[in-house]
XYZ file of C-alpha atoms in Angstrom:
164
model
C 49.930 11.612 -6.019
C 47.712 10.791 -8.989
C 43.910 10.503 -8.885
C 43.864 6.685 -8.960
C 46.314 6.415 -6.048
C 44.323 8.981 -4.023
C 41.098 7.064 -4.652
C 42.719 3.777 -3.647
C 44.060 5.244 -0.403
C 40.739 6.931 0.408
C 38.943 3.656 -0.269
C 41.306 1.753 2.044
C 40.766 4.366 4.774
C 36.991 4.100 4.413
C 37.117 0.307 4.508
C 39.294 0.462 7.640
C 36.543 2.506 9.323
C 33.999 -0.119 8.210
C 36.187 -2.836 9.739
C 36.405 -0.908 13.018
C 32.592 -0.757 13.075
C 32.412 -4.491 12.339
C 34.788 -5.204 15.220
C 32.603 -3.083 17.530
C 29.583 -5.125 16.435
C 31.407 -8.384 17.176
C 32.306 -7.200 20.684
C 28.578 -6.649 21.266
C 27.709 -10.150 20.035
C 26.529 -9.020 16.605
C 27.681 -10.553 13.331
C 30.701 -8.393 12.436
C 29.554 -6.278 9.515
C 30.387 -2.595 9.194
C 29.531 -0.099 6.465
C 30.312 3.491 5.551
C 29.019 5.830 2.859
C 31.615 8.134 1.350
C 30.828 11.282 -0.641
C 32.536 12.427 -3.861
C 35.309 14.109 -1.867
C 36.129 11.028 0.180
C 34.420 12.233 3.367
C 32.468 9.669 5.364
C 28.845 10.850 5.556
C 27.258 7.691 6.978
C 28.307 4.827 9.262
C 26.620 1.652 10.356
C 27.187 -1.703 12.001
C 25.003 -4.724 12.465
C 22.460 -4.556 15.295
C 20.029 -7.398 14.578
C 20.655 -9.321 17.787
C 19.323 -6.353 19.745
C 15.907 -7.224 18.330
C 15.858 -5.243 15.085
C 15.325 -7.534 12.068
C 16.228 -4.616 9.799
C 19.369 -3.796 11.808
C 21.836 -4.240 8.965
C 24.974 -2.113 8.805
C 24.169 -0.885 5.295
C 20.746 0.453 6.273
C 22.133 2.398 9.230
C 24.877 3.886 7.012
C 22.401 4.850 4.265
C 20.039 6.471 6.776
C 22.833 8.495 8.376
C 24.202 9.551 4.973
C 20.779 10.767 3.839
C 20.454 12.843 7.033
C 23.993 14.186 6.604
C 23.505 15.133 2.946
C 19.925 16.298 3.434
C 18.570 14.219 0.553
C 17.452 10.614 0.072
C 19.303 10.556 -3.244
C 22.883 9.589 -2.429
C 24.088 10.220 -5.970
C 27.853 10.189 -6.395
C 28.435 8.277 -3.146
C 30.257 5.013 -2.509
C 29.264 2.389 0.050
C 32.148 0.421 1.575
C 30.998 -2.652 3.494
C 32.819 -5.614 4.984
C 30.416 -8.262 3.598
C 28.473 -8.503 0.339
C 25.015 -6.988 0.912
C 21.898 -9.163 1.105
C 18.862 -8.660 -1.146
C 17.239 -6.190 1.287
C 20.361 -4.036 1.493
C 21.003 -4.311 -2.245
C 17.500 -2.944 -2.832
C 18.157 -0.096 -0.419
C 21.378 0.785 -2.269
C 19.508 0.942 -5.577
C 16.638 2.972 -4.109
C 19.028 5.423 -2.427
C 20.836 5.930 -5.760
C 24.276 5.048 -4.346
C 26.709 5.174 -7.270
C 29.281 2.584 -6.247
C 29.519 -0.428 -3.964
C 32.802 -1.799 -2.646
C 32.625 -4.862 -0.431
C 35.206 -7.114 1.154
C 33.992 -10.717 1.427
C 31.532 -12.413 -0.880
C 28.553 -14.016 0.878
C 27.611 -17.240 -0.938
C 24.622 -17.843 1.373
C 22.938 -14.421 1.315
C 24.882 -12.028 -0.933
C 22.825 -10.391 -3.645
C 25.438 -8.254 -5.379
C 27.022 -11.052 -7.385
C 26.805 -14.288 -5.387
C 23.157 -15.450 -5.335
C 21.959 -12.746 -7.677
C 22.914 -9.238 -8.691
C 20.139 -6.814 -7.877
C 22.420 -3.755 -7.921
C 23.291 -4.278 -11.585
C 19.964 -5.577 -12.891
C 19.349 -3.923 -16.267
C 15.586 -3.865 -15.645
C 15.985 -1.310 -12.850
C 16.254 2.435 -13.380
C 19.478 2.671 -11.327
C 22.528 0.426 -11.267
C 25.715 0.571 -9.208
C 29.325 0.032 -10.095
C 30.475 -2.922 -7.968
C 33.885 -4.007 -6.721
C 33.882 -7.167 -4.628
C 36.792 -8.770 -2.830
C 38.455 -5.539 -1.622
C 40.368 -6.508 1.564
C 38.524 -9.829 1.414
C 40.924 -11.865 3.536
C 40.615 -9.469 6.475
C 36.832 -9.818 6.396
C 36.970 -13.576 6.050
C 39.261 -13.845 9.073
C 37.038 -11.565 11.172
C 33.914 -13.555 10.329
C 35.593 -16.934 10.881
C 36.948 -15.829 14.249
C 33.533 -14.526 15.326
C 31.706 -17.747 14.420
C 34.458 -19.945 15.908
C 34.152 -18.071 19.240
C 30.348 -18.218 19.057
C 30.429 -22.008 18.589
C 32.848 -22.342 21.516
C 30.586 -20.247 23.773
C 27.530 -22.261 22.738
C 29.294 -25.562 23.489
C 29.994 -24.386 27.043
C 26.316 -23.648 27.742
C 24.467 -26.296 29.784
C 21.969 -28.346 27.827
């Protein structure tokens, strides 16, 4: 197996873990977003899933994954790592990725309403900053789109059944 094929398979495995985290979030009534941080060797060093509905306005999957990765590595600088996330990060999470020195971002679905890694803006590749990430968007995009659409469809159905 060549290096490119190994990287592609490792990336798919990491994204599958992120999707499992997103599905866990959905079961708990959270918007289904999952994220993992992978080190240079392909090992997952950080995991996170959305937890905003529990009352934490900063409860984004990316922030949990970054925090856990920093603890795992023992350094706030996550140089050489890759973040795999099921939805394009918002401006807050994009800033965290830059500040944590994550090397690469791979996300599934673009977020035209809040995404800040290509959709509304591109903080992670802004030339004015001292750190920029390599970005690959649209990796396993259809799976993410389906998960999000199903979640919001079920949420609307539940809300319609509530008494006024």
